[in-house]
Amino acid sequence: MVQRSNDEIRGDLSYLFDKASQALAARMTTALADLDITPRDYCVLTKAAPGELTQGELAEIALLDKTTMVVTMDNLEGAGLARRTPCPEDRRARIVQTTDEGREVVEKARTVIDGVYEDVLAVLPEKQRAAFLDALVALVGTDGPLSAVEPTPNAPRRRSQRSSRSA
Amino acid sequence: MVQRSNDEIRGDLSYLFDKASQALAARMTTALADLDITPRDYCVLTKAAPGELTQGELAEIALLDKTTMVVTMDNLEGAGLARRTPCPEDRRARIVQTTDEGREVVEKARTVIDGVYEDVLAVLPEKQRAAFLDALVALVGTDGPLSAVEPTPNAPRRRSQRSSRSA
DNA sequence: TATTGTTATACTCTATAACTATA
DNA sequence: TATAGTTATAGAGTATAACAATA
């Protein structure tokens, strides 16, 4: 295995972020696998907790495409963690509710996730840790230079939709 | 658009890293698009600079599968930025060399990338910036809690390779 | 006509398998 | 037999398009 030195990667911000994101995602996926859910399941499940959102609203909050949401909900419903209920006001829509089991799983998952975060951030001294999170929020949060929701570079290309950008 | 508050995202380390990685990647892709190369092209191109590595060695250093490397090299060669030369010692292998144009592009790209990094990190005061990078390296670098090369969670699953793990 | 959720499908990315030519 | 690079293709993820029911 080829390993780059710490000095070398310090100047490669892309690498640092990519690696941090991937490695943490891998740890999260592994940690949540014991509960038989994916990070995305957890994301949707927590946001559905209030129990008054439609599938579409939930998709928007969780930053998922509505078709991706269908797949996610199929899984959650199949696993007995969430339920689709007809919306009284709009018979096209469906309210998403977490089941008792779903709430239990979310609670356990919360503990697991906190443990992972704690474990990861433990390498930073208390004070440095706070400063680190502050900096990250400054970069990623509202009005930060990395807050922009630029078009996903990875998304399937639109069907040649030429010269209709600023029209 | 739904926007989570800075307070809320501060506790969501996964989100912070994912967003930072994605947003920076988007900026990089956009910035490098003017030079008609992708971040991966740049990565390979710089590492090929010494000009004495085979395609396989290059793939290992750039952390790419050898088949992905083929595609990348096809692009680079098609764009006239790199060249495949038969290896004198091993007629199966090919040495990858950057062309004059390739070196020019790398140089320009280096400037572009430094500009993006500078622009992004500019929101952090000088001292905080150094501490931030130190912390990131501590997390991601050698022996850090996020240095592990766990199996890519996104990779196509192996063809059911059961119970042959620790055998 | 517009919108919610669904199904079918297309596209991107990356890796495994099979192959050719060397070693 | 094993390895370097290639080609073909499969798998995973996510999005667009078309559709049914309803607004």
Short mmCIF file of C-alpha atoms (C1' of nucleotides) in Angstrom, two decimals:
data_model
loop_
_atom_site.label_atom_id
_atom_site.label_comp_id
_atom_site.label_asym_id
_atom_site.label_seq_id
_atom_site.Cartn_x
_atom_site.Cartn_y
_atom_site.Cartn_z
CA MET A 1 0.00 0.00 0.00
CA VAL A 2 1.18 3.46 -0.91
CA GLN A 3 0.89 5.97 1.92
CA ARG A 4 1.31 9.72 1.54
CA SER A 5 3.00 11.55 4.37
CA ASN A 6 1.08 13.87 6.65
CA ASP A 7 3.11 16.79 5.34
CA GLU A 8 2.08 15.97 1.82
CA ILE A 9 -1.65 15.62 2.43
CA ARG A 10 -1.78 18.81 4.47
CA GLY A 11 -1.72 20.82 1.29
CA ASP A 12 -4.32 18.69 -0.45
CA LEU A 13 -7.63 19.94 0.88
CA SER A 14 -9.64 17.84 -1.55
CA TYR A 15 -7.96 14.70 -0.34
CA LEU A 16 -8.45 15.61 3.31
CA PHE A 17 -12.18 16.19 2.89
CA ASP A 18 -12.74 13.22 0.61
CA LYS A 19 -10.91 10.89 2.92
CA ALA A 20 -12.63 12.21 6.03
CA SER A 21 -16.03 11.88 4.38
CA GLN A 22 -15.41 8.39 3.01
CA ALA A 23 -13.76 6.99 6.10
CA LEU A 24 -16.45 8.33 8.39
CA ALA A 25 -19.18 7.08 6.06
CA ALA A 26 -17.58 3.64 6.13
CA ARG A 27 -17.47 3.68 9.91
CA MET A 28 -21.07 4.84 10.11
CA THR A 29 -22.24 2.19 7.67
CA THR A 30 -20.43 -0.50 9.61
CA ALA A 31 -21.70 0.75 12.96
CA LEU A 32 -25.31 0.98 11.80
CA ALA A 33 -25.19 -2.40 10.04
CA ASP A 34 -25.68 -4.04 13.43
CA LEU A 35 -29.06 -2.34 13.59
CA ASP A 36 -29.76 -3.36 9.99
CA ILE A 37 -30.10 0.18 8.72
CA THR A 38 -28.08 2.42 6.44
CA PRO A 39 -27.07 6.01 7.21
CA ARG A 40 -29.77 7.12 4.80
CA ASP A 41 -32.41 5.06 6.58
CA TYR A 42 -31.39 6.74 9.79
CA CYS A 43 -31.50 10.18 8.20
CA VAL A 44 -35.03 9.66 6.92
CA LEU A 45 -36.20 7.93 10.07
CA THR A 46 -35.17 10.77 12.39
CA LYS A 47 -36.67 13.43 10.17
CA ALA A 48 -39.91 11.46 10.00
CA ALA A 49 -40.11 11.32 13.78
CA PRO A 50 -42.62 14.19 14.23
CA GLY A 51 -44.92 12.04 12.10
CA GLU A 52 -46.73 14.75 10.22
CA LEU A 53 -44.74 14.98 6.99
CA THR A 54 -45.67 13.60 3.61
CA GLN A 55 -43.26 11.49 1.63
CA GLY A 56 -42.49 14.40 -0.65
CA GLU A 57 -41.82 16.83 2.16
CA LEU A 58 -39.59 14.29 3.80
CA ALA A 59 -37.67 13.82 0.57
CA GLU A 60 -37.05 17.54 0.36
CA ILE A 61 -35.76 17.77 3.93
CA ALA A 62 -33.57 14.71 3.55
CA LEU A 63 -32.22 16.03 0.24
CA LEU A 64 -33.36 12.94 -1.61
CA ASP A 65 -34.93 12.60 -5.01
CA LYS A 66 -38.56 11.52 -4.69
CA THR A 67 -37.82 8.28 -6.53
CA THR A 68 -34.92 7.55 -4.20
CA MET A 69 -37.34 8.24 -1.39
CA VAL A 70 -39.68 5.56 -2.71
CA VAL A 71 -36.90 2.97 -2.55
CA THR A 72 -35.88 4.09 0.93
CA MET A 73 -39.46 3.95 2.18
CA ASP A 74 -39.96 0.50 0.65
CA ASN A 75 -37.00 -0.68 2.72
CA LEU A 76 -38.10 1.02 5.92
CA GLU A 77 -41.64 -0.23 5.57
CA GLY A 78 -40.42 -3.73 4.74
CA ALA A 79 -38.28 -3.68 7.87
CA GLY A 80 -41.24 -2.52 9.92
CA LEU A 81 -39.57 0.73 10.96
CA ALA A 82 -41.90 3.15 9.20
CA ARG A 83 -45.43 3.23 7.83
CA ARG A 84 -47.17 4.99 4.95
CA THR A 85 -50.56 6.39 5.95
CA PRO A 86 -53.01 8.10 3.60
CA CYS A 87 -53.05 11.84 4.13
CA PRO A 88 -56.52 13.01 5.21
CA GLU A 89 -56.30 16.36 3.43
CA ASP A 90 -54.81 15.13 0.16
CA ARG A 91 -55.64 11.65 -0.94
CA ARG A 92 -52.70 11.62 -3.37
CA ALA A 93 -50.19 12.10 -0.59
CA ARG A 94 -48.97 9.76 2.14
CA ILE A 95 -47.92 10.67 5.63
CA VAL A 96 -44.81 8.90 6.85
CA GLN A 97 -44.88 7.66 10.43
CA THR A 98 -42.23 5.81 12.39
CA THR A 99 -43.35 2.63 14.13
CA ASP A 100 -42.59 1.83 17.77
CA GLU A 101 -39.80 -0.39 16.54
CA GLY A 102 -38.59 2.43 14.31
CA ARG A 103 -38.36 4.78 17.27
CA GLU A 104 -36.44 2.18 19.23
CA VAL A 105 -33.98 1.72 16.40
CA VAL A 106 -33.51 5.47 16.02
CA GLU A 107 -32.72 5.76 19.69
CA LYS A 108 -30.15 2.98 19.56
CA ALA A 109 -28.70 4.41 16.36
CA ARG A 110 -28.34 7.80 17.99
CA THR A 111 -26.23 6.22 20.71
CA VAL A 112 -24.13 4.32 18.21
CA ILE A 113 -23.53 7.42 16.10
CA ASP A 114 -22.61 9.57 19.07
CA GLY A 115 -20.13 6.89 20.01
CA VAL A 116 -18.52 6.97 16.59
CA TYR A 117 -18.28 10.76 16.59
CA GLU A 118 -16.85 10.75 20.08
CA ASP A 119 -14.35 8.09 19.12
CA VAL A 120 -13.23 9.98 16.02
CA LEU A 121 -12.96 13.40 17.64
CA ALA A 122 -11.19 11.97 20.67
CA VAL A 123 -7.83 12.50 18.97
CA LEU A 124 -8.34 16.25 19.28
CA PRO A 125 -7.83 17.95 22.65
CA GLU A 126 -11.06 19.44 24.01
CA LYS A 127 -10.27 23.01 22.99
CA GLN A 128 -8.96 22.10 19.56
CA ARG A 129 -12.05 20.05 18.99
CA ALA A 130 -14.40 22.97 19.52
CA ALA A 131 -12.30 25.19 17.26
CA PHE A 132 -12.28 22.49 14.61
CA LEU A 133 -16.05 22.16 14.57
CA ASP A 134 -16.42 25.94 14.52
CA ALA A 135 -14.18 26.13 11.49
CA LEU A 136 -16.03 23.35 9.71
CA VAL A 137 -19.36 25.06 10.31
CA ALA A 138 -17.90 28.32 9.07
CA LEU A 139 -16.90 26.62 5.83
CA VAL A 140 -19.99 24.51 5.28
CA GLY A 141 -22.72 26.44 7.08
CA THR A 142 -24.89 29.29 5.91
CA ASP A 143 -23.03 31.69 3.62
CA GLY A 144 -19.84 29.65 3.94
CA PRO A 145 -17.71 29.08 0.83
CA LEU A 146 -18.73 25.41 0.79
CA SER A 147 -22.43 25.88 1.41
CA ALA A 148 -23.34 26.30 -2.23
CA VAL A 149 -25.65 23.69 -3.65
CA GLU A 150 -23.90 23.48 -6.98
CA PRO A 151 -25.24 20.93 -9.45
CA THR A 152 -24.19 17.47 -8.32
CA PRO A 153 -21.16 16.71 -10.47
CA ASN A 154 -21.95 13.05 -10.26
CA ALA A 155 -25.53 13.20 -11.41
CA PRO A 156 -26.63 11.71 -14.71
CA ARG A 157 -26.44 14.44 -17.29
CA ARG A 158 -29.67 16.14 -18.26
CA ARG A 159 -30.92 15.29 -21.68
CA SER A 160 -29.13 18.00 -23.69
CA GLN A 161 -31.03 20.97 -22.41
CA ARG A 162 -29.04 23.54 -24.38
CA SER A 163 -29.01 27.29 -24.05
CA SER A 164 -31.89 27.42 -21.63
CA ARG A 165 -29.82 28.42 -18.63
CA SER A 166 -30.43 32.10 -18.05
CA ALA A 167 -33.27 32.34 -20.52
CA MET B 1 -34.98 25.07 -0.32
CA VAL B 2 -34.73 23.67 3.17
CA GLN B 3 -31.77 24.94 5.13
CA ARG B 4 -30.55 23.53 8.42
CA SER B 5 -29.21 25.98 10.93
CA ASN B 6 -25.52 26.17 11.79
CA ASP B 7 -26.30 25.02 15.32
CA GLU B 8 -28.02 21.95 13.98
CA ILE B 9 -25.30 20.85 11.57
CA ARG B 10 -22.55 21.38 14.14
CA GLY B 11 -23.50 18.10 15.75
CA ASP B 12 -23.73 16.22 12.48
CA LEU B 13 -20.15 15.35 11.65
CA SER B 14 -21.14 13.16 8.72
CA TYR B 15 -23.04 15.99 7.13
CA LEU B 16 -20.19 18.43 7.69
CA PHE B 17 -17.64 16.18 6.00
CA ASP B 18 -19.95 15.06 3.20
CA LYS B 19 -20.94 18.59 2.39
CA ALA B 20 -17.38 19.89 2.54
CA SER B 21 -16.19 17.10 0.28
CA GLN B 22 -19.00 17.44 -2.22
CA ALA B 23 -19.00 21.21 -2.38
CA LEU B 24 -15.24 21.41 -2.78
CA ALA B 25 -15.31 18.67 -5.43
CA ALA B 26 -17.95 20.64 -7.29
CA ARG B 27 -15.84 23.78 -7.14
CA MET B 28 -12.76 21.88 -8.28
CA THR B 29 -14.61 20.26 -11.15
CA THR B 30 -15.97 23.59 -12.26
CA ALA B 31 -12.61 25.34 -11.94
CA LEU B 32 -10.74 22.64 -13.83
CA ALA B 33 -13.39 22.40 -16.54
CA ASP B 34 -11.92 25.54 -18.12
CA LEU B 35 -8.75 23.55 -18.69
CA ASP B 36 -10.82 20.62 -19.99
CA ILE B 37 -9.65 18.21 -17.33
CA THR B 38 -11.25 16.48 -14.36
CA PRO B 39 -9.81 16.34 -10.86
CA ARG B 40 -8.83 12.75 -11.55
CA ASP B 41 -7.02 13.72 -14.74
CA TYR B 42 -5.08 16.24 -12.73
CA CYS B 43 -4.28 13.71 -10.03
CA VAL B 44 -2.89 11.23 -12.52
CA LEU B 45 -1.12 13.87 -14.57
CA THR B 46 0.85 15.26 -11.63
CA LYS B 47 1.84 11.85 -10.38
CA ALA B 48 3.00 10.88 -13.86
CA ALA B 49 5.23 13.95 -14.04
CA PRO B 50 8.52 12.18 -13.20
CA GLY B 51 7.82 10.12 -16.32
CA GLU B 52 9.26 6.81 -15.23
CA LEU B 53 6.20 4.99 -13.91
CA THR B 54 4.21 2.27 -15.61
CA GLN B 55 0.46 2.50 -15.94
CA GLY B 56 0.02 -0.02 -13.17
CA GLU B 57 2.36 1.72 -10.75
CA LEU B 58 0.58 4.98 -11.49
CA ALA B 59 -2.77 3.36 -10.79
CA GLU B 60 -1.55 2.20 -7.41
CA ILE B 61 -0.25 5.62 -6.42
CA ALA B 62 -3.39 7.39 -7.61
CA LEU B 63 -5.55 4.81 -5.81
CA LEU B 64 -7.32 3.85 -9.01
CA ASP B 65 -8.33 0.45 -10.26
CA LYS B 66 -6.26 -0.55 -13.28
CA THR B 67 -9.36 -0.59 -15.48
CA THR B 68 -10.30 2.90 -14.32
CA MET B 69 -6.75 3.85 -15.15
CA VAL B 70 -7.22 2.63 -18.72
CA VAL B 71 -10.21 4.92 -19.18
CA THR B 72 -8.37 7.85 -17.62
CA MET B 73 -5.33 7.29 -19.81
CA ASP B 74 -7.51 7.01 -22.92
CA ASN B 75 -8.86 10.45 -22.13
CA LEU B 76 -5.50 11.98 -21.33
CA GLU B 77 -3.91 10.52 -24.43
CA GLY B 78 -6.85 11.58 -26.57
CA ALA B 79 -6.47 15.12 -25.23
CA GLY B 80 -2.77 15.05 -25.98
CA LEU B 81 -1.76 15.54 -22.35
CA ALA B 82 -0.04 12.20 -21.78
CA ARG B 83 1.55 9.44 -23.80
CA ARG B 84 1.92 5.67 -23.45
CA THR B 85 5.41 4.44 -24.28
CA PRO B 86 6.50 0.82 -24.40
CA CYS B 87 8.61 -0.08 -21.38
CA PRO B 88 12.09 -1.19 -22.46
CA GLU B 89 12.53 -3.72 -19.67
CA ASP B 90 9.08 -5.30 -19.84
CA ARG B 91 7.33 -5.36 -23.16
CA ARG B 92 3.96 -5.98 -21.50
CA ALA B 93 4.12 -2.73 -19.56
CA ARG B 94 3.76 0.87 -20.68
CA ILE B 95 5.50 3.91 -19.29
CA VAL B 96 3.27 6.95 -18.88
CA GLN B 97 4.77 10.29 -19.85
CA THR B 98 3.25 13.74 -19.77
CA THR B 99 3.49 15.76 -22.96
CA ASP B 100 4.67 19.37 -23.11
CA GLU B 101 1.03 20.40 -23.30
CA GLY B 102 0.30 18.15 -20.34
CA ARG B 103 2.94 19.87 -18.25
CA GLU B 104 1.54 23.26 -19.22
CA VAL B 105 -1.95 22.20 -18.20
CA VAL B 106 -0.71 20.82 -14.88
CA GLU B 107 0.99 24.11 -14.13
CA LYS B 108 -2.13 26.12 -14.90
CA ALA B 109 -4.25 23.67 -12.94
CA ARG B 110 -1.96 24.00 -9.93
CA THR B 111 -2.58 27.74 -9.95
CA VAL B 112 -6.33 27.29 -10.33
CA ILE B 113 -6.47 24.79 -7.49
CA ASP B 114 -4.38 26.90 -5.15
CA GLY B 115 -6.77 29.72 -5.88
CA VAL B 116 -9.78 27.62 -4.94
CA TYR B 117 -8.18 26.43 -1.71
CA GLU B 118 -7.14 29.96 -0.83
CA ASP B 119 -10.63 31.23 -1.58
CA VAL B 120 -12.26 28.56 0.56
CA LEU B 121 -9.94 28.84 3.54
CA ALA B 122 -10.06 32.62 3.43
CA VAL B 123 -13.07 32.59 5.76
CA LEU B 124 -10.82 31.33 8.54
CA PRO B 125 -8.45 33.75 10.29
CA GLU B 126 -4.79 32.87 9.69
CA LYS B 127 -4.27 31.17 13.04
CA GLN B 128 -7.52 29.28 12.99
CA ARG B 129 -6.71 28.08 9.50
CA ALA B 130 -3.47 26.43 10.57
CA ALA B 131 -5.15 24.78 13.54
CA PHE B 132 -7.95 23.56 11.31
CA LEU B 133 -5.57 21.90 8.86
CA ASP B 134 -3.59 20.39 11.75
CA ALA B 135 -6.77 18.88 13.13
CA LEU B 136 -7.83 17.51 9.76
CA VAL B 137 -4.45 15.89 9.25
CA ALA B 138 -4.63 14.42 12.76
CA LEU B 139 -7.95 12.82 11.86
CA VAL B 140 -7.15 11.67 8.35
CA GLY B 141 -3.38 11.22 8.39
CA THR B 142 -1.27 8.29 9.45
CA ASP B 143 -2.75 6.44 12.44
CA GLY B 144 -5.66 8.88 12.61
CA PRO B 145 -9.16 7.51 13.33
CA LEU B 146 -10.18 8.27 9.74
CA SER B 147 -7.11 6.89 8.01
CA ALA B 148 -8.41 3.36 7.71
CA VAL B 149 -8.88 2.06 4.22
CA GLU B 150 -12.11 0.27 4.95
CA PRO B 151 -13.86 -1.37 2.00
CA THR B 152 -15.42 1.30 -0.17
CA PRO B 153 -19.06 1.32 0.93
CA ASN B 154 -20.08 2.40 -2.53
CA ALA B 155 -18.29 -0.27 -4.49
CA PRO B 156 -20.13 -2.99 -6.35
CA ARG B 157 -20.53 -5.95 -4.02
CA ARG B 158 -18.29 -8.90 -4.54
CA ARG B 159 -19.91 -11.95 -5.99
CA SER B 160 -21.17 -13.61 -2.78
CA GLN B 161 -17.84 -14.68 -1.39
CA ARG B 162 -19.22 -16.30 1.73
CA SER B 163 -17.34 -17.46 4.77
CA SER B 164 -13.92 -17.06 3.21
CA ARG B 165 -12.93 -14.08 5.30
CA SER B 166 -10.54 -15.34 7.92
CA ALA B 167 -10.23 -18.79 6.43
"C1'" DT C 1 -53.79 21.50 -16.09
"C1'" DA C 2 -50.77 20.50 -12.03
"C1'" DT C 3 -49.10 17.48 -8.40
"C1'" DT C 4 -48.13 12.89 -5.39
"C1'" DG C 5 -46.24 8.78 -5.51
"C1'" DT C 6 -45.04 4.83 -8.49
"C1'" DT C 7 -42.74 2.15 -12.09
"C1'" DA C 8 -39.61 1.65 -15.74
"C1'" DT C 9 -35.52 2.88 -17.44
"C1'" DA C 10 -31.25 5.40 -18.60
"C1'" DC C 11 -26.85 7.08 -17.27
"C1'" DT C 12 -22.49 7.43 -14.52
"C1'" DC C 13 -19.12 5.36 -12.03
"C1'" DT C 14 -16.27 1.80 -10.70
"C1'" DA C 15 -14.90 -2.96 -10.25
"C1'" DT C 16 -14.81 -8.15 -11.62
"C1'" DA C 17 -14.02 -11.55 -15.35
"C1'" DA C 18 -12.16 -13.00 -19.39
"C1'" DC C 19 -8.70 -12.26 -22.83
"C1'" DT C 20 -4.03 -11.17 -25.33
"C1'" DA C 21 0.67 -10.61 -25.17
"C1'" DT C 22 4.32 -11.09 -22.87
"C1'" DA C 23 7.36 -12.89 -18.66
"C1'" DT D 1 2.13 -20.34 -14.26
"C1'" DA D 2 1.87 -15.30 -13.42
"C1'" DT D 3 1.52 -10.42 -14.73
"C1'" DA D 4 0.42 -5.76 -17.68
"C1'" DG D 5 -2.91 -3.82 -20.03
"C1'" DT D 6 -7.33 -4.22 -22.54
"C1'" DT D 7 -12.22 -5.18 -23.37
"C1'" DA D 8 -16.71 -6.51 -22.03
"C1'" DT D 9 -19.87 -6.40 -18.66
"C1'" DA D 10 -22.09 -6.41 -14.19
"C1'" DG D 11 -23.50 -4.04 -10.03
"C1'" DA D 12 -24.80 -0.01 -7.20
"C1'" DG D 13 -26.58 4.41 -6.98
"C1'" DT D 14 -29.37 8.03 -8.47
"C1'" DA D 15 -31.91 10.60 -11.70
"C1'" DT D 16 -35.35 11.49 -15.82
"C1'" DA D 17 -39.74 10.05 -18.14
"C1'" DA D 18 -44.11 8.30 -18.32
"C1'" DC D 19 -48.08 7.03 -15.77
"C1'" DA D 20 -52.22 6.57 -12.45
"C1'" DA D 21 -54.88 8.71 -9.10
"C1'" DT D 22 -56.27 12.86 -7.35
"C1'" DA D 23 -56.35 18.06 -6.86
#
